[in-house]
XYZ file of C-alpha atoms in Angstrom:
489
model
C 63.633 149.442 59.667
C 66.831 151.143 60.804
C 67.694 148.064 62.848
C 67.128 145.799 59.842
C 69.269 148.028 57.592
C 72.135 147.975 60.074
C 71.770 144.212 60.421
C 71.971 143.749 56.632
C 75.115 145.873 56.430
C 76.819 143.959 59.225
C 75.670 140.652 57.733
C 77.241 141.450 54.350
C 80.598 142.068 55.975
C 80.364 138.955 58.152
C 79.464 136.717 55.205
C 82.336 138.173 53.213
C 84.742 137.380 56.055
C 83.349 133.861 56.322
C 83.786 133.247 52.596
C 87.413 134.324 52.419
C 88.020 132.326 55.570
C 87.485 129.065 53.663
C 89.561 129.867 50.575
C 92.897 128.633 51.939
C 91.466 125.404 53.436
C 89.785 124.621 50.125
C 93.018 125.113 48.193
C 94.919 123.032 50.758
C 92.399 120.206 50.463
C 92.538 120.219 46.665
C 96.321 120.124 46.679
C 96.776 117.451 49.362
C 94.279 114.725 48.392
C 96.372 113.296 45.504
C 99.529 113.040 47.696
C 97.449 111.411 50.447
C 96.144 108.842 47.963
C 99.633 108.149 46.600
C 101.116 107.738 50.080
C 98.309 105.806 51.776
C 96.632 104.010 48.884
C 92.874 103.806 48.344
C 92.259 101.164 51.021
C 94.148 102.923 53.816
C 92.668 106.274 52.739
C 89.198 104.708 52.921
C 89.906 103.536 56.484
C 91.071 107.048 57.401
C 87.809 108.427 55.981
C 85.821 105.990 58.130
C 87.736 107.086 61.251
C 86.806 110.687 60.505
C 83.181 109.713 59.952
C 83.126 108.023 63.370
C 84.843 111.003 64.921
C 82.198 113.296 63.472
C 79.500 111.104 64.932
C 80.985 111.346 68.416
C 80.675 115.104 68.137
C 77.239 114.392 69.626
C 78.993 114.604 73.015
C 78.907 118.357 72.514
C 75.179 117.981 73.362
C 74.453 121.170 71.441
C 76.368 123.266 73.985
C 78.458 125.201 71.446
C 75.400 126.296 69.463
C 73.471 126.893 72.671
C 76.293 129.097 73.962
C 76.292 131.185 70.775
C 72.503 131.577 70.952
C 72.473 132.561 74.635
C 75.327 135.040 74.346
C 73.851 136.622 71.202
C 70.489 137.162 72.921
C 72.142 138.817 75.928
C 74.203 141.104 73.676
C 76.773 143.428 75.207
C 74.810 143.823 78.412
C 75.369 141.789 81.567
C 79.084 141.073 81.037
C 79.388 139.070 84.260
C 76.554 136.779 83.215
C 78.153 136.310 79.796
C 81.347 135.108 81.458
C 79.444 132.707 83.687
C 77.631 131.208 80.689
C 80.882 130.828 78.771
C 82.825 129.254 81.655
C 79.946 126.887 82.404
C 79.798 125.738 78.783
C 83.578 125.351 78.618
C 83.779 123.125 81.696
C 80.824 121.021 80.565
C 82.319 120.459 77.114
C 85.666 119.473 78.601
C 84.030 116.866 80.852
C 81.817 115.553 78.066
C 84.793 115.403 75.708
C 86.743 113.181 78.095
C 83.782 110.833 78.465
C 83.290 110.836 74.699
C 86.965 110.040 74.069
C 86.747 106.869 76.137
C 83.526 105.822 74.379
C 84.955 106.613 70.941
C 88.035 104.455 71.505
C 85.901 101.419 72.339
C 83.098 101.792 69.792
C 85.314 102.767 66.861
C 87.618 99.791 67.463
C 84.700 97.340 67.487
C 83.079 98.972 64.440
C 86.170 99.146 62.241
C 87.326 95.659 63.202
C 83.959 94.329 62.023
C 83.673 96.411 58.844
C 87.226 96.581 57.491
C 88.175 93.464 55.572
C 91.932 93.774 55.236
C 95.210 92.258 56.326
C 96.244 91.983 59.964
C 98.640 94.914 59.474
C 95.689 97.207 58.728
C 93.970 96.158 61.937
C 97.170 96.821 63.904
C 97.365 100.311 62.352
C 93.752 100.981 63.310
C 94.438 99.820 66.867
C 97.355 102.253 67.201
C 95.577 105.188 65.517
C 92.307 105.159 67.467
C 93.650 106.342 70.888
C 95.182 109.385 69.182
C 91.905 110.061 67.359
C 90.065 109.769 70.702
C 92.269 112.494 72.240
C 91.062 114.841 69.505
C 87.523 114.813 70.908
C 87.942 116.795 74.186
C 90.298 119.204 72.409
C 87.740 119.785 69.646
C 84.781 120.276 72.016
C 86.714 122.848 74.055
C 87.630 124.641 70.833
C 83.998 124.636 69.699
C 83.025 126.508 72.867
C 85.511 129.261 71.986
C 84.069 129.290 68.450
C 80.532 129.714 69.832
C 81.640 132.727 71.860
C 83.378 134.419 68.924
C 80.323 133.788 66.721
C 78.007 135.373 69.289
C 80.278 138.415 69.437
C 80.381 138.475 65.589
C 84.172 138.517 65.622
C 84.253 136.737 62.291
C 87.441 138.351 61.010
C 89.528 136.846 63.812
C 87.507 133.618 63.904
C 87.898 132.906 60.213
C 91.612 133.558 60.323
C 91.944 130.961 63.067
C 89.562 128.515 61.358
C 91.561 128.818 58.124
C 94.810 128.234 59.986
C 93.353 125.202 61.765
C 91.875 123.658 58.613
C 95.088 124.122 56.600
C 97.129 122.633 59.459
C 94.775 119.627 59.572
C 95.524 119.020 55.884
C 99.266 119.669 55.850
C 100.630 118.406 59.170
C 99.364 114.796 58.865
C 100.692 114.658 55.300
C 104.040 116.034 56.448
C 104.212 113.528 59.296
C 103.457 110.671 56.859
C 106.256 111.643 54.464
C 108.818 112.607 57.105
C 108.210 109.949 59.769
C 106.377 106.855 58.540
C 103.427 105.903 56.344
C 100.781 104.730 58.793
C 97.394 105.763 60.159
C 98.789 106.434 63.648
C 101.394 108.867 62.318
C 98.677 110.682 60.345
C 96.576 110.936 63.504
C 99.536 112.317 65.446
C 99.769 115.109 62.884
C 96.035 115.759 63.304
C 96.444 115.944 67.083
C 99.210 118.548 66.809
C 97.198 120.593 64.297
C 94.020 120.592 66.387
C 95.939 121.556 69.543
C 97.443 124.565 67.751
C 93.942 125.578 66.604
C 92.559 125.530 70.150
C 95.554 127.452 71.471
C 94.978 130.189 68.861
C 91.287 130.400 69.855
C 92.244 130.641 73.521
C 94.662 133.513 72.857
C 92.007 135.395 70.855
C 89.363 135.100 73.588
C 91.916 135.844 76.332
C 92.691 139.229 74.746
C 89.201 140.431 75.754
C 88.891 141.931 79.226
C 86.756 139.696 81.417
C 84.875 141.099 84.437
C 85.652 139.253 87.665
C 86.286 135.517 88.058
C 83.413 133.560 86.552
C 82.634 130.089 87.845
C 80.445 127.124 86.969
C 76.725 127.898 87.437
C 74.263 124.968 87.629
C 71.341 127.251 86.703
C 73.053 128.358 83.488
C 74.054 124.771 82.751
C 70.385 123.807 82.929
C 69.430 126.536 80.440
C 72.220 125.560 78.073
C 71.145 121.916 78.181
C 67.480 122.836 77.678
C 68.315 124.481 74.334
C 70.911 121.866 73.453
C 68.748 118.841 74.237
C 67.003 118.782 70.860
C 70.262 119.660 69.134
C 71.633 116.520 70.767
C 68.947 114.492 68.997
C 70.125 116.063 65.744
C 73.739 115.330 66.716
C 72.828 111.681 67.295
C 70.717 111.104 64.187
C 72.310 113.643 61.823
C 75.734 111.972 61.521
C 74.019 108.641 60.840
C 72.106 110.241 57.976
C 75.315 111.776 56.614
C 77.731 108.889 57.090
C 75.788 105.634 57.072
C 76.234 105.317 53.320
C 80.035 105.151 53.667
C 79.880 102.360 56.248
C 77.449 100.358 54.142
C 79.680 100.859 51.102
C 82.672 99.585 53.099
C 80.746 96.536 54.257
C 79.168 95.694 50.874
C 81.842 96.815 48.383
C 85.024 96.998 50.512
C 86.991 99.889 52.069
C 88.639 100.725 48.738
C 85.233 101.699 47.316
C 84.786 104.205 50.129
C 87.491 106.442 48.628
C 85.681 106.462 45.258
C 82.573 107.699 47.049
C 83.960 109.804 49.907
C 86.336 111.911 47.772
C 83.647 113.222 45.365
C 81.211 113.491 48.278
C 83.596 115.462 50.476
C 84.576 117.833 47.713
C 81.041 118.325 46.484
C 80.305 119.332 50.065
C 82.843 122.143 49.694
C 80.058 123.951 47.823
C 78.228 124.223 51.149
C 80.930 126.700 52.133
C 78.562 129.408 50.875
C 75.432 128.495 52.877
C 77.706 127.656 55.812
C 79.252 131.126 55.677
C 75.826 132.724 55.395
C 74.264 130.818 58.285
C 77.303 131.353 60.499
C 76.813 135.096 60.046
C 73.006 134.872 60.118
C 72.669 132.913 63.356
C 73.588 135.639 65.870
C 71.631 138.193 63.808
C 68.495 136.038 63.586
C 68.796 135.237 67.303
C 68.671 138.932 68.207
C 66.056 140.171 65.678
C 62.264 140.026 65.986
C 60.327 137.301 64.165
C 59.272 139.426 61.162
C 62.700 141.004 60.701
C 64.418 137.630 61.028
C 62.109 136.104 58.400
C 62.780 138.971 55.974
C 66.540 138.557 56.332
C 66.230 134.781 55.862
C 64.102 135.260 52.704
C 66.724 137.437 51.041
C 69.559 135.169 52.047
C 67.810 132.095 50.644
C 67.376 133.551 47.146
C 71.002 134.642 47.029
C 72.243 131.279 48.281
C 70.186 129.396 45.678
C 71.475 131.500 42.792
C 75.125 131.515 43.753
C 75.086 127.808 44.681
C 73.813 127.110 41.152
C 76.742 129.123 39.782
C 79.051 126.719 41.615
C 77.229 123.410 41.227
C 75.933 123.532 37.632
C 79.349 123.987 35.963
C 80.851 121.472 38.413
C 78.285 118.872 37.320
C 79.246 119.333 33.679
C 82.975 119.293 34.412
C 83.006 116.426 36.929
C 84.700 113.896 34.657
C 87.265 116.359 33.346
C 88.026 117.726 36.818
C 88.478 114.333 38.482
C 90.659 113.117 35.601
C 92.911 116.147 35.880
C 92.940 116.161 39.681
C 93.397 112.437 40.427
C 93.340 110.105 37.395
C 91.154 109.130 34.411
C 90.512 105.724 36.022
C 89.274 107.344 39.205
C 87.114 109.769 37.213
C 85.519 106.911 35.289
C 84.482 105.264 38.573
C 83.415 108.402 40.450
C 82.235 111.124 38.029
C 78.556 110.088 37.910
C 78.545 109.820 41.693
C 79.970 113.345 41.885
C 77.295 114.719 39.519
C 74.434 113.222 41.483
C 75.827 114.404 44.806
C 76.384 117.940 43.455
C 72.695 118.162 42.576
C 71.842 117.084 46.120
C 74.340 119.584 47.542
C 72.396 122.427 45.912
C 69.195 121.213 47.572
C 70.947 120.664 50.883
C 72.486 124.145 50.709
C 69.028 125.708 50.482
C 67.946 123.819 53.609
C 70.677 125.555 55.640
C 68.627 128.756 55.737
C 65.295 127.484 57.179
C 67.259 125.268 59.582
C 69.260 128.274 60.827
C 66.069 130.328 61.175
C 64.376 127.639 63.259
C 67.399 127.234 65.537
C 67.776 130.992 66.020
C 64.110 131.208 67.030
C 64.613 128.451 69.588
C 62.619 125.862 67.601
C 65.432 123.324 67.567
C 63.020 120.478 68.247
C 61.600 120.701 64.709
C 64.814 119.841 62.861
C 65.521 117.078 65.390
C 62.076 115.520 64.862
C 62.552 115.625 61.098
C 65.890 113.819 61.332
C 64.336 111.076 63.450
C 61.486 110.698 60.932
C 63.933 110.440 58.027
C 66.229 107.820 59.559
C 64.395 104.521 58.921
C 63.200 105.374 55.370
C 66.744 106.475 54.478
C 68.264 103.218 55.731
C 65.788 101.175 53.689
C 66.254 103.258 50.516
C 70.045 103.190 50.894
C 70.088 99.428 51.394
C 68.008 98.778 48.272
C 69.708 101.280 45.946
C 73.233 100.342 47.056
C 72.648 96.675 46.352
C 71.073 97.282 42.950
C 73.086 100.269 41.669
C 76.312 100.320 43.692
C 77.950 103.690 44.422
C 75.517 105.553 42.190
C 72.621 104.042 44.136
C 74.145 105.304 47.396
C 74.411 108.781 45.885
C 70.757 108.692 44.752
C 69.660 107.589 48.232
C 71.466 110.547 49.789
C 69.863 113.002 47.330
C 66.409 111.610 48.089
C 67.044 112.055 51.809
C 68.206 115.692 51.603
C 65.316 116.525 49.253
C 62.796 115.218 51.788
C 64.596 117.084 54.572
C 64.505 120.373 52.631
C 60.817 119.930 51.785
C 59.951 119.386 55.456
C 61.944 122.445 56.579
C 60.368 124.725 53.985
C 56.972 123.358 54.927
C 57.214 124.697 58.493
C 58.808 128.082 57.727
C 57.241 131.151 56.141
C 59.090 131.420 52.839
C 56.530 132.842 50.443
C 55.795 133.105 46.727
C 58.437 135.785 46.055
C 61.130 133.526 47.468
C 59.950 130.570 45.381
C 60.020 132.677 42.201
C 63.520 133.836 43.049
C 64.675 130.205 43.314
C 63.011 129.050 40.080
C 65.806 130.036 37.631
C 68.574 128.447 39.687
C 66.525 125.266 40.138
C 65.880 125.019 36.395
C 69.577 125.575 35.701
C 70.568 122.761 38.054
C 68.094 120.345 36.451
C 69.316 121.162 32.917
C 72.986 120.732 33.921
C 72.426 117.408 35.676
C 70.216 115.876 32.973
C 72.514 117.140 30.229
C 75.616 115.646 31.872
C 73.851 112.384 32.642
C 72.357 111.805 29.216
C 74.694 113.542 26.773
C 78.015 112.582 28.434
C 79.636 115.687 26.856
C 83.262 115.782 25.742
C 85.639 118.083 27.561
C 85.337 120.975 25.113
C 81.552 120.773 25.013
C 81.438 120.559 28.802
C 83.622 123.657 29.133
C 81.363 125.556 26.744
C 78.230 124.424 28.530
C 79.728 125.305 31.899
C 80.501 128.839 30.742
C 76.983 129.161 29.297
C 75.474 127.923 32.552
C 77.419 130.532 34.496
C 76.266 133.372 32.233
C 72.649 132.182 32.335
C 72.724 131.808 36.107
C 74.100 135.304 36.692
C 71.662 136.825 34.217
C 68.641 135.053 35.650
C 69.631 135.950 39.185
C 69.917 139.640 38.312
C 66.935 139.922 35.969
C 64.189 137.779 37.486
C 62.956 140.021 40.297
C 64.099 143.054 42.312
C 63.869 140.750 45.305
C 66.601 138.535 43.878
C 68.804 141.534 43.057
C 68.479 142.776 46.633
C 69.282 139.301 47.907
C 72.466 139.147 45.821
C 73.483 142.565 47.172
C 73.003 141.204 50.679
C 75.922 138.802 50.205
C 78.358 141.332 48.744
C 80.697 143.279 51.039
C 79.254 146.711 51.581
C 80.449 149.765 53.418
C 79.869 148.310 56.810
C 82.576 148.823 59.323
C 83.834 146.721 62.139
């Protein structure tokens, strides 16, 4: 019990650090999207979004090594410092080699894919041709940086890590935009800014890790490489199938409706995903803790985290659903809001469901059961493609959004089906689930005016907080888990 109490205290502080670590990137993203759209236009912005989707897919060349490194180092703890260094150096060298191979593959595949999908002028295709080699160089740099991230996560150095992650994310928003305005409006110039920003991020990670005293001169160890790959093998399946599940809708939209339509889907989708900052912060802090705790203690910590995540995610998503039209009109334009607000509302409902699934997925990975999530993703792939194809053709962008929500709902149901979240957890989630349903149905059917939406959003927030605090002691304890306590570094 003493171990669990200490773990909760440390977890509260780590989650708090993770949450503030995303505040600046979120603000930077909100501020920079309108200037990006004005400078690049919807069609060029849609192409840039597709490049990033492809880049995310080629993250599979990590082969789960970053997560595997964090898991292995967390299990070893502070003991065996020489072995820790060997594991880290082995992972670093493997990710560098895989990143170089992945860069070459990315340059070829992305060129063939975008040339086939993008239906634009010859000048757009020339821009794509010039931008892709720079995007390819990002891959080895990113994979090396992810290895440093895995080490800092295992050591629970979230204060330093989040400072660097914030710096890197803000730089990735501002530097490309600055390059576009100061140098030339083109995709290749934007990618050059991204390359500079990502290089600065990796350099900051390197300096942070280098400040720690390292015992001896570690070298590549084939035996440790084998263990890292054994854990990462099923994560690789997830890394192959997962990006398809996340990004296939945008490619199909580009092919069926044109690259300009991608912006009207990807912008609300990407910013609805900002709500997953909360479950992302929780699972980033949970993973090393769950990796080191026993099965029963890990399950108890996951139970409490899930209830808190569900309630606070509803506080974010329910008002956002009601204010989608008003927010997009104010942020970008009324015309854009008219085309994208219903898409945003549907995706926000799915984001709440997807956010819940972060917790059982993290628990399974921490317990070494990475094969389960990988198998689920493989099972979901073909049905998702069929549903997406049908709904996109019949209902356009809204159909694509519905297909995505169906997919994440099935994924969450499968994950909860194989983990031991009991009746108390389900009761704790009931108020937030009801709140989300009322907000989505109300926005969809009533189409409230701005003033009514603001009033409803405020009411939703009050109801969500009250229900979270009053339903059960279990929920109150879960909320306390995510607040910064008196834990010390």
